[in-house]
CSV table of C-alpha atoms and ligand atoms in Angstrom, one decimal:
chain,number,residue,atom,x,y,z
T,1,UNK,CA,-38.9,61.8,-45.4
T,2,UNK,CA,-36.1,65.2,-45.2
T,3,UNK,CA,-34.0,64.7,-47.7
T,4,UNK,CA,-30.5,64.8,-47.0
T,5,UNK,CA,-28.4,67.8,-48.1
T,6,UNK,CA,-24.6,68.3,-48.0
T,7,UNK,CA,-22.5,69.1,-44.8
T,8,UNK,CA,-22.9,73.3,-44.3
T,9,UNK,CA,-19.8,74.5,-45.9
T,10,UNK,CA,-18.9,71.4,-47.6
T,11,UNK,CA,-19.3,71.8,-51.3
T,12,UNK,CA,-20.1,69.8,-54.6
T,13,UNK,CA,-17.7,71.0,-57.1
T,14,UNK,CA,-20.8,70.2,-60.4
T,15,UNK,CA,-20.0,69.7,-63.9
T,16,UNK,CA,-20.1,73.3,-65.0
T,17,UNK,CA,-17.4,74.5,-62.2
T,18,UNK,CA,-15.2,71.1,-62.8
T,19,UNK,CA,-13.4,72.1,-66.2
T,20,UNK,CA,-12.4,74.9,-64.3
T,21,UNK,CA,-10.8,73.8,-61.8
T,22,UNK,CA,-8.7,70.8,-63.8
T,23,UNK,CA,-8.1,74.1,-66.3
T,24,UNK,CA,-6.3,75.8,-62.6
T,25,UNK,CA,-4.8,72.4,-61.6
T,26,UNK,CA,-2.9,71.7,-65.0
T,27,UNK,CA,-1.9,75.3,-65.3
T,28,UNK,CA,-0.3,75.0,-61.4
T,29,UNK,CA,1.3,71.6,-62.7
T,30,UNK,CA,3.1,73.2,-65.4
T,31,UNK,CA,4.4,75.7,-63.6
T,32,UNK,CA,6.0,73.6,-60.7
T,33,UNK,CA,7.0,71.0,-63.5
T,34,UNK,CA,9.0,74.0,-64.5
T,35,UNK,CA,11.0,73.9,-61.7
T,36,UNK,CA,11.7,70.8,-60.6
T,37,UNK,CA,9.0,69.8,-58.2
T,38,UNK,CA,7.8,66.1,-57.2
T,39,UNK,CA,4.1,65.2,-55.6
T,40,UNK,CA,3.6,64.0,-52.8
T,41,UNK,CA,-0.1,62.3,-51.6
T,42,UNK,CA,-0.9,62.5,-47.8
T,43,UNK,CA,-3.9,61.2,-46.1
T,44,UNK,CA,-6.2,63.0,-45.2
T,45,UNK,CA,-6.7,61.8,-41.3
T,46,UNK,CA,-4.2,62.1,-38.7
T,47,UNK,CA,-3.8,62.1,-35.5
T,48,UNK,CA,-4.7,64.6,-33.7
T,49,UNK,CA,-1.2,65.2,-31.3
T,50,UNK,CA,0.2,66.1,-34.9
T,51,UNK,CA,-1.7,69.6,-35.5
T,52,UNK,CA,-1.2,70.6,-32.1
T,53,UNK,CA,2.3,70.2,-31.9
T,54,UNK,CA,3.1,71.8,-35.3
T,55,UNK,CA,0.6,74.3,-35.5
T,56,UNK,CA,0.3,75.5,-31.8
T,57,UNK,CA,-2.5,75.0,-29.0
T,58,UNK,CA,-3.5,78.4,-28.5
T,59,UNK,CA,-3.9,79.0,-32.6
T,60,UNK,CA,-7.4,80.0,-33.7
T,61,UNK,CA,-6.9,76.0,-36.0
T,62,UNK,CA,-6.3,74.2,-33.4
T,63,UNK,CA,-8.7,76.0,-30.6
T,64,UNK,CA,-11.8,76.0,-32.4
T,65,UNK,CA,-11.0,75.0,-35.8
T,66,UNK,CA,-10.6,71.7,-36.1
T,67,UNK,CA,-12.9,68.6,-37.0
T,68,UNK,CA,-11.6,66.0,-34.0
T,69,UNK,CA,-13.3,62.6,-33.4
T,70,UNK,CA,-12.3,59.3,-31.8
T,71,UNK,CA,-12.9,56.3,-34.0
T,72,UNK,CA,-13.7,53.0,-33.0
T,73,UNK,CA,-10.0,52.4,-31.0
T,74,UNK,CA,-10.7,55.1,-28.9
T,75,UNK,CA,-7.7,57.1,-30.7
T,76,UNK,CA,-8.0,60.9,-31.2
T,77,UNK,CA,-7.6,61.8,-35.4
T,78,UNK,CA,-8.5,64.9,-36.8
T,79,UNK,CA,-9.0,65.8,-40.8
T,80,UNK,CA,-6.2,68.0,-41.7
T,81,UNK,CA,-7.0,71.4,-41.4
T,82,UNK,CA,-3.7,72.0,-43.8
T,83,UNK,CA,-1.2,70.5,-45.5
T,84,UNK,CA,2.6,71.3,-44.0
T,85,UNK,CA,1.5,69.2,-40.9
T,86,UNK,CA,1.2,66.1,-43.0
T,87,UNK,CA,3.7,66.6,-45.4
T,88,UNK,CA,6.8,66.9,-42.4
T,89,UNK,CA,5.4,64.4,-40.8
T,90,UNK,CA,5.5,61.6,-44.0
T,91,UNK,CA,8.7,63.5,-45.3
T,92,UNK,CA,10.3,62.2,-41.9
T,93,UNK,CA,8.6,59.2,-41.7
T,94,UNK,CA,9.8,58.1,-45.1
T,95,UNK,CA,13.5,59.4,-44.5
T,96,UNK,CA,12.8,62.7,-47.3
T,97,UNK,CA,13.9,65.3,-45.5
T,98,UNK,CA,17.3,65.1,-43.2
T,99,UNK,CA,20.7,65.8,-45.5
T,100,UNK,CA,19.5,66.1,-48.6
T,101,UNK,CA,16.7,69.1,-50.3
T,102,UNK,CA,13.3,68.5,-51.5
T,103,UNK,CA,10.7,70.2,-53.5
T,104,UNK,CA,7.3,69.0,-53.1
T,105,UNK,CA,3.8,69.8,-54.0
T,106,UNK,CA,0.3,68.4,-53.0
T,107,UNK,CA,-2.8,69.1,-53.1
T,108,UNK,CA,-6.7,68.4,-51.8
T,109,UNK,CA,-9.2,68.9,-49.6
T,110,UNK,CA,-8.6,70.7,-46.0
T,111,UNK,CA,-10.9,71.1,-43.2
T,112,UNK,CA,-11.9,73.6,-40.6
T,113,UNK,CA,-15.0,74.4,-39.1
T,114,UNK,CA,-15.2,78.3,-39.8
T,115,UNK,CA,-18.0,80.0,-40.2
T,116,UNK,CA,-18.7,79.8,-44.0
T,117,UNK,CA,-19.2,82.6,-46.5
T,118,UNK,CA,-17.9,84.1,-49.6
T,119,UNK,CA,-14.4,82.3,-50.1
T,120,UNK,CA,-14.7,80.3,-46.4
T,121,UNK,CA,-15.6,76.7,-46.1
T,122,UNK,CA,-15.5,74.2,-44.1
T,123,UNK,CA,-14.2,71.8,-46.6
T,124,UNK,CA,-11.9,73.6,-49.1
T,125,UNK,CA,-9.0,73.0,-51.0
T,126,UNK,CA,-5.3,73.9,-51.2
T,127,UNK,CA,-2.3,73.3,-53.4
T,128,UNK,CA,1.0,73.3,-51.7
T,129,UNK,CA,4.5,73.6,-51.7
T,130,UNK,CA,6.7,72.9,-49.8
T,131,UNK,CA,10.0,72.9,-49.9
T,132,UNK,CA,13.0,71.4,-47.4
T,133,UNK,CA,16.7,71.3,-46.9
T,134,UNK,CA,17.8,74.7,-48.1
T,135,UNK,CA,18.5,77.8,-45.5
T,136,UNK,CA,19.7,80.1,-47.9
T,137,UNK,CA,16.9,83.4,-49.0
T,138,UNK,CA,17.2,82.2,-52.8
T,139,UNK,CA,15.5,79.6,-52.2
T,140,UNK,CA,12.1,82.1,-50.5
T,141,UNK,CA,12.9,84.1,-53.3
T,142,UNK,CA,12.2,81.0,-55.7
T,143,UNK,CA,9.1,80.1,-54.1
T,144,UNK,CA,7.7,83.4,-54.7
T,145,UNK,CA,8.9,83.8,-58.4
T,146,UNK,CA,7.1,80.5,-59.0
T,147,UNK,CA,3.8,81.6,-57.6
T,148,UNK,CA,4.4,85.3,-59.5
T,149,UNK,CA,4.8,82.9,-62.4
T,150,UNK,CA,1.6,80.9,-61.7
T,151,UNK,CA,-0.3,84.1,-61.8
T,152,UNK,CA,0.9,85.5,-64.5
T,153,UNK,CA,-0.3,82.5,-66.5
T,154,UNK,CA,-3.2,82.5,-65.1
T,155,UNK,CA,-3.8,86.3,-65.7
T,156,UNK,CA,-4.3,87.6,-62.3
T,157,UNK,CA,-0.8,88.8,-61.5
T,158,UNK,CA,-2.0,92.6,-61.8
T,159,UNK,CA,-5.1,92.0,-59.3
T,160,UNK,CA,-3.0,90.9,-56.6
T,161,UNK,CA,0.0,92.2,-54.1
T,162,UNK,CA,2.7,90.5,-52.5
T,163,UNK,CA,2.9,91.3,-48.8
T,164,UNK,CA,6.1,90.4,-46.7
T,165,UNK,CA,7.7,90.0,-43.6
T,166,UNK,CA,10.1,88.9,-41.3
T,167,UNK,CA,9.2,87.5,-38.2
T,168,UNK,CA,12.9,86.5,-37.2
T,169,UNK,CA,14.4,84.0,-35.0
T,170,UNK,CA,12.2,82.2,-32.5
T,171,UNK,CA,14.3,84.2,-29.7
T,172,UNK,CA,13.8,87.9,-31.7
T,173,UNK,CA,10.4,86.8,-31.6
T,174,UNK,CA,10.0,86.1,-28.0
T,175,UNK,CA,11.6,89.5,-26.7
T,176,UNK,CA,9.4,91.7,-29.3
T,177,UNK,CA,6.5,89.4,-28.1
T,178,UNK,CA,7.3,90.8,-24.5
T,179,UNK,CA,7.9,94.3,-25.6
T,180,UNK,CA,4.7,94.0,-27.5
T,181,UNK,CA,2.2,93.0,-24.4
T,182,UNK,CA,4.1,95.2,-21.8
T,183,UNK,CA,2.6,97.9,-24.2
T,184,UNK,CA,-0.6,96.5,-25.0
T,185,UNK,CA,-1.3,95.6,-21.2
T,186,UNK,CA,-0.7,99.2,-20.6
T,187,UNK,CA,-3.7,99.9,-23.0
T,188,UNK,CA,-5.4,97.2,-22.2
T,189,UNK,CA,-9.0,99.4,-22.3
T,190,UNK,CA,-8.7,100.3,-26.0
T,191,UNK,CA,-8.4,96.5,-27.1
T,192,UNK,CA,-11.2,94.6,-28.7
T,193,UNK,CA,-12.0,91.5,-27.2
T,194,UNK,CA,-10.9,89.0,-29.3
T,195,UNK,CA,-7.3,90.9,-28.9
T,196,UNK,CA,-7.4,90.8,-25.2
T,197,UNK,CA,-8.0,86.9,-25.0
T,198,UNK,CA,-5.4,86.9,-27.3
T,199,UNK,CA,-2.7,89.2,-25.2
T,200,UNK,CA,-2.2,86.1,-23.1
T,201,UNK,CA,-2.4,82.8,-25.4
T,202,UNK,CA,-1.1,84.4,-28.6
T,203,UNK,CA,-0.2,88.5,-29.0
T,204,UNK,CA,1.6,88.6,-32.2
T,205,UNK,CA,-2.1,87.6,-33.6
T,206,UNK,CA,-2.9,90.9,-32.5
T,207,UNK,CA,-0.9,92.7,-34.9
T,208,UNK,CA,-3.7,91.7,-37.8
T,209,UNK,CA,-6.7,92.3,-35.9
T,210,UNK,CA,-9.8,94.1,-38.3
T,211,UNK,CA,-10.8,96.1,-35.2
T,212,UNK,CA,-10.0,99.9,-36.2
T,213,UNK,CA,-9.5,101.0,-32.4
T,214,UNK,CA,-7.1,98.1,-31.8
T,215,UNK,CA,-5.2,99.1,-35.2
T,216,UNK,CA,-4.6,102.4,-33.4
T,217,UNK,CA,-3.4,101.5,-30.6
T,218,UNK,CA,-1.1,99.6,-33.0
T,219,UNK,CA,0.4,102.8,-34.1
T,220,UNK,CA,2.4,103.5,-31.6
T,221,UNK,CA,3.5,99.9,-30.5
T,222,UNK,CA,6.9,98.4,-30.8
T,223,UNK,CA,7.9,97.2,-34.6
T,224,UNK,CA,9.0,93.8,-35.0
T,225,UNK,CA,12.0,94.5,-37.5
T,226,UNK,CA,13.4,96.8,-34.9
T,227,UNK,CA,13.8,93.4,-32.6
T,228,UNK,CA,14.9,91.7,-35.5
T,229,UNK,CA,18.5,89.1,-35.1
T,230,UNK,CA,21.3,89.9,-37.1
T,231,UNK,CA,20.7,86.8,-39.4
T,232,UNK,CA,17.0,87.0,-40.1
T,233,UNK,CA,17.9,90.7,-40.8
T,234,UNK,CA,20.5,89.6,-43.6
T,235,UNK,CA,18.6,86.9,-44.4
T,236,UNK,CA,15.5,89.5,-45.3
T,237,UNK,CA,17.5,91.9,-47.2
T,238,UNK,CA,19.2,89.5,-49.5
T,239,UNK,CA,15.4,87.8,-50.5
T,240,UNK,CA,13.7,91.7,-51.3
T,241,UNK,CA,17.2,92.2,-53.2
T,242,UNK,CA,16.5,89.0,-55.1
T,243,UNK,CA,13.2,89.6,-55.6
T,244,UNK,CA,13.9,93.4,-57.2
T,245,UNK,CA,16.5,91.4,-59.1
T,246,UNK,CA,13.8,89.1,-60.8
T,247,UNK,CA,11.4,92.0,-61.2
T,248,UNK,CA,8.8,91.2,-58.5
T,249,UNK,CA,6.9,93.7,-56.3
T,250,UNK,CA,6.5,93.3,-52.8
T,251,UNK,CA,4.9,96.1,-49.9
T,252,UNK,CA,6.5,94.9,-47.0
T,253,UNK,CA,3.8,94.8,-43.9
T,254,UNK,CA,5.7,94.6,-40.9
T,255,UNK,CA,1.7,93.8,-39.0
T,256,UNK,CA,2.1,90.4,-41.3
T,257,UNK,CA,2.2,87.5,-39.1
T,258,UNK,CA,0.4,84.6,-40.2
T,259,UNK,CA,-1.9,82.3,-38.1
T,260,UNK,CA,0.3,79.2,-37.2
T,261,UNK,CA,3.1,79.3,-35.0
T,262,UNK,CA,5.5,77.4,-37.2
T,263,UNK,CA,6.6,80.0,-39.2
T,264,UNK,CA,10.1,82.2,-38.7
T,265,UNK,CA,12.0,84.4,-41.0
T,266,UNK,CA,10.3,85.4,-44.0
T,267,UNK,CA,6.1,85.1,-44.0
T,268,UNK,CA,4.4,86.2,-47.0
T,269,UNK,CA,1.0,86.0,-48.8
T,270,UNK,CA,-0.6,87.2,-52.4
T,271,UNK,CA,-3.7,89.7,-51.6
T,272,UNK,CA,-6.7,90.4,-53.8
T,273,UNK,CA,-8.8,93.5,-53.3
T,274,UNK,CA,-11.4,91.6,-55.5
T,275,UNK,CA,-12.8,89.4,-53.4
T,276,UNK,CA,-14.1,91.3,-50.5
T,277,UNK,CA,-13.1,90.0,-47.1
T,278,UNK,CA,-11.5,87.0,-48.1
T,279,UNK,CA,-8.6,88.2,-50.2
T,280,UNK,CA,-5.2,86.2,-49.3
T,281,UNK,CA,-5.4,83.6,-52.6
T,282,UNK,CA,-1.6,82.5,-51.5
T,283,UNK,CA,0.1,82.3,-48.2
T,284,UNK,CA,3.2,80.9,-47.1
T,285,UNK,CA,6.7,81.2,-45.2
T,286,UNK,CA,9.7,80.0,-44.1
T,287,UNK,CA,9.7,77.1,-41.1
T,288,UNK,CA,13.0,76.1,-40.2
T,289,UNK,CA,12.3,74.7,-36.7
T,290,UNK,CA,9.2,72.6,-37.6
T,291,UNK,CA,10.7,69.6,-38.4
T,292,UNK,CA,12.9,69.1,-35.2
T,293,UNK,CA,9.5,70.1,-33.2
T,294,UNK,CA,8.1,66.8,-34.9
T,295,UNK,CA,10.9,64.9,-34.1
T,296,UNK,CA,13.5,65.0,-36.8
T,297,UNK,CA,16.6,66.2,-36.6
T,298,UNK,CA,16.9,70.1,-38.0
T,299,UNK,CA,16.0,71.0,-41.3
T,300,UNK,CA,14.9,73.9,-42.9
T,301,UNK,CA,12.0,74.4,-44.9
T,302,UNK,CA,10.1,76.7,-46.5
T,303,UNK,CA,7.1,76.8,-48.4
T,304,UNK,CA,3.3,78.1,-49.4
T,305,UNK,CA,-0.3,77.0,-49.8
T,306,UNK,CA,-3.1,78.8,-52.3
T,307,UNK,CA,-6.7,78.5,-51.5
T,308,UNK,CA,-8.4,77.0,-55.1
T,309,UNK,CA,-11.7,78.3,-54.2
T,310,UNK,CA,-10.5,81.8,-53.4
T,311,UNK,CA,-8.1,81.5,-57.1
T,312,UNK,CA,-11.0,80.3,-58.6
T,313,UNK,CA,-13.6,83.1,-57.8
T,314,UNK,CA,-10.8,85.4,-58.4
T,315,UNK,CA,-10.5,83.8,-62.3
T,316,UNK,CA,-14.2,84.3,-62.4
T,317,UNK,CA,-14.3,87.7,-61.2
T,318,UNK,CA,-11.7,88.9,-63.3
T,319,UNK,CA,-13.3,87.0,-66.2
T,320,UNK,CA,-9.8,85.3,-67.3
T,321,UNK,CA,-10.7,82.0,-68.0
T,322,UNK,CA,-9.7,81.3,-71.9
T,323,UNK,CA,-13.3,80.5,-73.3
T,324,UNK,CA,-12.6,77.1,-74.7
T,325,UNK,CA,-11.8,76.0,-71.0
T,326,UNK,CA,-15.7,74.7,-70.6
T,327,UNK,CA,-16.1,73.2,-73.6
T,328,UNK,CA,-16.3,69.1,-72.5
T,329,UNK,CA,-15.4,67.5,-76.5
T,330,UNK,CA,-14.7,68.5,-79.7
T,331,UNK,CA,-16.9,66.9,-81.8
T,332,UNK,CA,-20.5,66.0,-81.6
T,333,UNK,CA,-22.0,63.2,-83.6
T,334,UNK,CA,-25.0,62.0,-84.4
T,335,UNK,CA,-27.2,59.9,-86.4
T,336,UNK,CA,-29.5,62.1,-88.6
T,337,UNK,CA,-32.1,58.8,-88.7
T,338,UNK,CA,-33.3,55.6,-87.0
T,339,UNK,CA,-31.0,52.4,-87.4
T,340,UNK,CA,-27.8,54.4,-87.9
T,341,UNK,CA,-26.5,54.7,-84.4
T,342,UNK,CA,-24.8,51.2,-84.4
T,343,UNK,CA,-22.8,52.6,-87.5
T,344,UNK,CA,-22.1,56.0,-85.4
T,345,UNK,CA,-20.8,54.9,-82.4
T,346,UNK,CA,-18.6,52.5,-84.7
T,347,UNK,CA,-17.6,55.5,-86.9
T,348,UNK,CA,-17.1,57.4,-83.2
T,349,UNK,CA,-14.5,54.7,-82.5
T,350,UNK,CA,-12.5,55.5,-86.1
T,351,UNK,CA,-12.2,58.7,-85.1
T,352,UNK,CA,-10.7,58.5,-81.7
T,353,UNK,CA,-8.3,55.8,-83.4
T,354,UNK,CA,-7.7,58.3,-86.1
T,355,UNK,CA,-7.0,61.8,-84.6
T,356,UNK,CA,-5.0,62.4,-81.7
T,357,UNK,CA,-6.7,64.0,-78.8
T,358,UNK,CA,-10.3,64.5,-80.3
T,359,UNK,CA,-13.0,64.4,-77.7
T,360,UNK,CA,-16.0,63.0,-79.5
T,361,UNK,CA,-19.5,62.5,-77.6
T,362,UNK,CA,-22.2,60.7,-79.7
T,363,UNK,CA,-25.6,61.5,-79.6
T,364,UNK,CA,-27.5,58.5,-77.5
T,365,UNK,CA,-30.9,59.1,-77.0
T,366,UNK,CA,-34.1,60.3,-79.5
T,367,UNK,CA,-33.8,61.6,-82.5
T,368,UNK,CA,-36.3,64.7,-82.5
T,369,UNK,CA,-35.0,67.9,-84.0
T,370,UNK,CA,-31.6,66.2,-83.6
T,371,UNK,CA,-29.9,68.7,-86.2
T,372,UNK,CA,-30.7,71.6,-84.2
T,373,UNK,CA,-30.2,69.9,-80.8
T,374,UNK,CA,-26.8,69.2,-81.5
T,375,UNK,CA,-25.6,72.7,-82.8
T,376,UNK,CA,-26.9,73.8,-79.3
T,377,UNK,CA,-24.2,71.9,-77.6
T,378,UNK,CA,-22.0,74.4,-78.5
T,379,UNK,CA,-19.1,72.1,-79.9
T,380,UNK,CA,-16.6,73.2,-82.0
T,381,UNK,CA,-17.7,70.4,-84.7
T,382,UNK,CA,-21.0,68.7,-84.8
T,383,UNK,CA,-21.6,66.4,-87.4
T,384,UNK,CA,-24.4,64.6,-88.6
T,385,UNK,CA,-24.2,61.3,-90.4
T,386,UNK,CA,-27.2,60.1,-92.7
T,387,UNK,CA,-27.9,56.9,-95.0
T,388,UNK,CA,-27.8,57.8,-98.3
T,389,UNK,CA,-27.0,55.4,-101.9
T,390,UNK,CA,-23.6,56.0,-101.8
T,391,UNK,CA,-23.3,54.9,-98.2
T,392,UNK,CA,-22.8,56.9,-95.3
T,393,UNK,CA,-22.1,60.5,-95.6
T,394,UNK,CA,-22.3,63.3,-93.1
T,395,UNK,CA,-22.3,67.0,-92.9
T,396,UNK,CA,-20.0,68.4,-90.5
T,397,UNK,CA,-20.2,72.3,-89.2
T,398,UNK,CA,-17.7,74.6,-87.9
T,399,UNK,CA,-18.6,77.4,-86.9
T,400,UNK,CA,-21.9,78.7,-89.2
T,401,UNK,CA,-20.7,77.0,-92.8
T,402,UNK,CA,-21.7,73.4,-93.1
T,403,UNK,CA,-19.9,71.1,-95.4
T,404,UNK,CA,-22.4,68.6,-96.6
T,405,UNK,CA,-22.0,65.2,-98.1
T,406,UNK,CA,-18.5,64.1,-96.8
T,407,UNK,CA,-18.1,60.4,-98.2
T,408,UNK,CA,-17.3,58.1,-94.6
T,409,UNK,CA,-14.1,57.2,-96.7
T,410,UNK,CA,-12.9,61.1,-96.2
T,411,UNK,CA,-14.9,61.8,-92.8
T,412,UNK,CA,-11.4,61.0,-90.6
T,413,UNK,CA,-9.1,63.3,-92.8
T,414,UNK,CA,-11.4,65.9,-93.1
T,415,UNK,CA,-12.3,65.9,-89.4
T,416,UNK,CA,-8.8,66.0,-88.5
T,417,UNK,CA,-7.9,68.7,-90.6
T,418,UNK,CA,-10.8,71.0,-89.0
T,419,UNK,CA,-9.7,69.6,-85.4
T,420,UNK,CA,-6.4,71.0,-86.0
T,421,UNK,CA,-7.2,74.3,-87.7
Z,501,ATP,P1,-7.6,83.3,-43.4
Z,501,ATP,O1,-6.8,84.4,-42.7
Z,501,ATP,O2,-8.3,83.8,-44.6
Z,501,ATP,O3,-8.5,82.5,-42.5
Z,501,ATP,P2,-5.5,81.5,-43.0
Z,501,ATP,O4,-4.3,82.3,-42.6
Z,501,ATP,O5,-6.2,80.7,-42.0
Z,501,ATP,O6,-6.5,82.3,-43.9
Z,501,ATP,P3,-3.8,79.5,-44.3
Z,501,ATP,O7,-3.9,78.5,-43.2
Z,501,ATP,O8,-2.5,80.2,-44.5
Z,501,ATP,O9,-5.0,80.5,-44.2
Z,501,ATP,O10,-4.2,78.8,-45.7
Z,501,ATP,C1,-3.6,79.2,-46.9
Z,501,ATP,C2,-4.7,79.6,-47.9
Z,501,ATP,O11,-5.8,78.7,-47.9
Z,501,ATP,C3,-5.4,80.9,-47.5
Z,501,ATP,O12,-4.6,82.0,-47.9
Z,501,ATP,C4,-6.7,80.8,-48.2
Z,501,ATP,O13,-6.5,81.2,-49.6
Z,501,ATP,C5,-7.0,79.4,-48.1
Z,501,ATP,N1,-8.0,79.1,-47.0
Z,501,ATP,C6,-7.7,79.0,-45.7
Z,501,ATP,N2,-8.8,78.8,-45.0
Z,501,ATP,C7,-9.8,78.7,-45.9
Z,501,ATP,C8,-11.2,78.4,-45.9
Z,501,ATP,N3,-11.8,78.1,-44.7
Z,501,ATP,N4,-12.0,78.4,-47.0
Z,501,ATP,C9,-11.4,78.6,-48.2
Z,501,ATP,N5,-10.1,78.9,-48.3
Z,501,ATP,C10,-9.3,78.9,-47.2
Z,502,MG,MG1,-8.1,81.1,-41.0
């Protein structure tokens, strides 16, 4: 019989990777406890009408992205190929979002069927914010100080650059979007072809073609931030003011435009030269008129969402993840003979009850070579506990220096004391 293997582009996070990525998630958590942030837990089906109308038919998501299926009442759902979708749509549904501000994070697994490789999936994960209620640039500016923080603690802050832009009102938009394809359409010979299907359904995608002919066409074509509304144009100046204020370097790319038609004002994402092809670890912008175009009455919101896989590889890469982060438990105990383990796993238990925090795993199975066996485990503390006329006594390691013969009266104390060294 084949044996059946996991969906292309669908991973199994394994045991090894797993302490790695609760080490990334607690990290994250810390930082948006540090400002004030609630969670927020979506499902991860919807219907289908709700990625399409937030973000856009003619988006590469929505054309040919996105994992679509009727179920058994005939009704089309599709699994979320992102988060902001979801997160409007139950922040409306559960009256969140009109007259009053939120700051929201979530997280899990996203889907899109892309062709996988390095840093691409087809199931992959994202933490997001998202943020609603407030118009004003300080709140952009404090989205991106928080995820300057976040990688700062996570000691990739000097492998990455922030890139911004605006992309201004929807009506700014819509005349540079004309300017733009009365110019392309006069060069229409020099495009690559992805960029002319794109001239009609969605030109401002364009702008971040890879194609090196297309780019130079780009040279010469009209600039966005010369179409730019009075507002957006304020609005822009006072976030890069706040943002040299709190210390935190930007390049602004005026070519940025981001892949979902939702987004207005300021766009933005973290890049990573490490990672080859797929560098953005962080993207994210401001989308004031989303949550009328689901229905709601107007409210601003803005917000970001970081790829964990891509983070994750970049930790690797960089080799920044604090060595102890793998490590399962802190203490490994076994039975040096026969007819003790009853007494070990009971002695296990005395130890959980008597220092805070210890992760203890006992030793379960034979009892060959079991001295050596459990050094290899590479705990902090292993200790090995043997019958002898005084009772039980063991002899506990840390690091290369054993102490032998610790009387079972002493074992919590002095385990506790190493723990906490
Ligand atoms: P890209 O241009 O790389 O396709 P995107 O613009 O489609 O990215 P967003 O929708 O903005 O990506 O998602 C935010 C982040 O989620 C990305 O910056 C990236 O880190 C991550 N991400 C997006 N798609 C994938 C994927 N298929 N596999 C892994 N991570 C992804
Ligand atoms: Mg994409």
């Amino acid at each position: 019989m084949a044996r059946i293997k996991a969906i292309r582009g669908m991973n199994d996070i394994l045991p090894e990777s797993t302490p790695v990525w609760q080490y990334l998630e607690t990290t994250v958590k810390s930082v948006l406890a540090a400002y004030g942030y609630s969670e927020i837990r979506m499902p991860i089906v919807e219907q289908t009408d709700l990625f399409k109308r937030s973000i856009g038919e003619v988006t590469d998501i929505v054309e040919k992205e996105m994992y679509t299926f009727e179920d058994r009442n005939k009704e089309s759902l599709t699994l979320r190929p992102e988060g902001t979708a979801s997160c409007v749509r139950a922040g409306e549904e559960h009256g969140l979002l009109f007259n009053q501000t939120q700051r929201l994070w979530y997280t899990g697994p996203m889907f899109r069927y892309e062709k996988p490789q390095k840093g691409r999936y087809r199931q992959f994960h994202q933490i997001g914010i998202e943020t609603f209620g407030m118009a004003t640039a300080d709140i952009d500016a404090e989205v991106i100080m928080l995820s300057a923080r976040l990688w700062k603690r996570l000691g990739i802050l000097d492998a990455v650059t922030l890139q911004l832009n605006s992309l201004g009102s929807n009506e700014a938009r819509a005349k540079y979007r004309a300017a733009l394809v009365e110019y392309l359409e006069a060069r229409k010979e020099q495009l690559d072809e992805d960029s002319l299907r794109r001239l009609e359904s969605n030109p401002l995608r364009i702008l971040d073609s890879k194609d090196a002919n297309t780019q130079s066409v780009l040279d010469g074509a009209p600039e966005l931030s010369d179409y730019l509304d009075e507002e957006s144009r304020t609005h822009f100046a006072e976030l890069c003011t706040m943002l040299d204020a709190a210390g935190v370097n930007y390049e602004i790319n005026p070519r940025l435009v981001r892949g979902l038609d939702y987004y207005c004002k300021t766009v933005f994402e973290w890049v990573t030269d490490k990672l080859g092809a797929q560098g953005t670890v962080c993207a994210g912008g401001r989308y004031d008129g989303l949550v009328k175009q689901l229905g709601g009455r107007p409210t601003p919101g803005v917000g970001f969402a970081m790829g964990v896989e891509r983070l994750i590889l970049l930790l690797e890469t960089l080799d920044v993840i604090p060595a102890d982060v793998r490590q399962p438990f802190d203490l490994y105990l076994a039975a040096e003979h026969k007819g003790l383990q009853g007494q070990v796993i009971t002695l296990a238990e005395q130890l959980r009850d008597a220092v805070p925090g210890l992760r203890v795993r006992v030793h379960c199975a034979g009892l060959k070579n079991i001295g050596a066996k459990a050094r290899q485990t590479g705990a902090p503390l292993v200790a090995l506990v043997k019958q002898t006329d005084e009772g039980l006594t063991t002899t506990l390691w840390q690091g290369e220096e054993p102490r032998f013969d610790i009387a079972q009266a002493d074992l919590a104390e002095v385990v506790k004391s190493a723990f906490n060294a």
